[in-house]
Coordinates of C-alpha atoms in Angstrom, one line a residue:
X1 CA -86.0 12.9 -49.5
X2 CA -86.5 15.7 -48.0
X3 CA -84.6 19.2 -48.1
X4 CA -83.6 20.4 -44.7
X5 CA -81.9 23.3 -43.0
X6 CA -80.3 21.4 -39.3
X7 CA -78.3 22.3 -36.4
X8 CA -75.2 20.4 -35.7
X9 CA -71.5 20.0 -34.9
X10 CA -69.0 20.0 -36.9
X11 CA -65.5 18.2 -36.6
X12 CA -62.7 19.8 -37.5
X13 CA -59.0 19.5 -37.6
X14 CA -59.0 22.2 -34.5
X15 CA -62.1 21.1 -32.9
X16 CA -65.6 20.4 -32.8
X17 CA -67.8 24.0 -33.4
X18 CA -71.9 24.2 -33.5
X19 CA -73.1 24.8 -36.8
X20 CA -76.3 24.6 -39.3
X21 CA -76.6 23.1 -42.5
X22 CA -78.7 23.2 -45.8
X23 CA -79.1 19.9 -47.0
X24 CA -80.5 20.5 -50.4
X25 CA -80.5 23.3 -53.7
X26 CA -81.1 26.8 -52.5
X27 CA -84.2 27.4 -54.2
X28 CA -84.6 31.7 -53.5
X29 CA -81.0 31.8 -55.4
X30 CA -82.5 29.9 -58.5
X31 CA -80.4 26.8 -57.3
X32 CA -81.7 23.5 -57.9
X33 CA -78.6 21.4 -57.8
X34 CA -78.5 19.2 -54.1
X35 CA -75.5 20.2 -51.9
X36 CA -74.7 20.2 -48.2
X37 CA -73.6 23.8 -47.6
X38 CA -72.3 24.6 -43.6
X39 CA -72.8 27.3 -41.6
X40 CA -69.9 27.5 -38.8
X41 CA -70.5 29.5 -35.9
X42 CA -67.8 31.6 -33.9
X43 CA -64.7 30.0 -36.2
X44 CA -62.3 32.1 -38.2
X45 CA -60.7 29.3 -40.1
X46 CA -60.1 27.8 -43.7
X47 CA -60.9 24.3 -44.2
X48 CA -61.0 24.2 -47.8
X49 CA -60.1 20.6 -49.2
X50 CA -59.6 20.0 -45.5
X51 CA -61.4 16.7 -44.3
X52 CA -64.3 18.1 -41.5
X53 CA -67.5 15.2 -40.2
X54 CA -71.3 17.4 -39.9
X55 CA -72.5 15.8 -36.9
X56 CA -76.4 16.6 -37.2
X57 CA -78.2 17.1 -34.0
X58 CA -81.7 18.8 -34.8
X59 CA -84.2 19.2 -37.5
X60 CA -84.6 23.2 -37.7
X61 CA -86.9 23.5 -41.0
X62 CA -87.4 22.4 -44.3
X63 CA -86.1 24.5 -47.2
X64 CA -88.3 26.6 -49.0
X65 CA -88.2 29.1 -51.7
X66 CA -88.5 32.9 -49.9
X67 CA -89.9 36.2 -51.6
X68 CA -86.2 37.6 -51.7
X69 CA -82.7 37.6 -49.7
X70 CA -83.6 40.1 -47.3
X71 CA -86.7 37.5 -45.7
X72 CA -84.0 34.8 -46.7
X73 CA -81.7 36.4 -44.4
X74 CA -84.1 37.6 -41.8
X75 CA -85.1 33.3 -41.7
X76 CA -81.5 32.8 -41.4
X77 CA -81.1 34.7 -38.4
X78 CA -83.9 32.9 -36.4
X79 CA -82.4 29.6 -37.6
X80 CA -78.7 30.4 -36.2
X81 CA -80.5 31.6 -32.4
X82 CA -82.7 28.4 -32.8
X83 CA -79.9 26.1 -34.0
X84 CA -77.3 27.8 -31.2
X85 CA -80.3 27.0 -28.6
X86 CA -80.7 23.4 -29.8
X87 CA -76.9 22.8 -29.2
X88 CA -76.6 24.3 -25.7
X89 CA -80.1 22.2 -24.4

């Protein structure tokens, strides 16, 4: 399978909130091990060992292994105003 970064919503025991996920290692950290690891927009909350559903809405890009964190992060930006895009179409 493949290892994607996607917009979404996730569920949460105060509400559904727009998100993006990494499905997959983060390879520019030296991470190979597969995890889902959420991004939760405009939410200040906990939800450690708390039970939350990723609702998965669009494909944004696979992962991919960047030259350092500072592109990493500038890629991270455009995902979040691509993936906050896809959930208001």
């Amino acid at each position: 399978g493949r290892c994607l970064v996607r917009s979404g919503l996730v569920q949460t025991p105060q509400g559904a909130f727009g998100g993006m996920a990494t499905l997959g290692p983060t390879p520019t950290a030296g991470d190979n091990i597969l995890r889902v690891e959420a991004h939760v927009f405009d939410a200040n909350h906990n939800w450690y060992d708390a039970s939350v559903r990723l609702d998965f809405i669009a494909r944004i890009r696979e992962t991919r292994t960047f030259s350092g964190i500072e592109v990493l992060k500038d890629q991270l930006s455009r995902d979040e105003a691509l993936a906050r895009s896809l959930l208001r179409a």
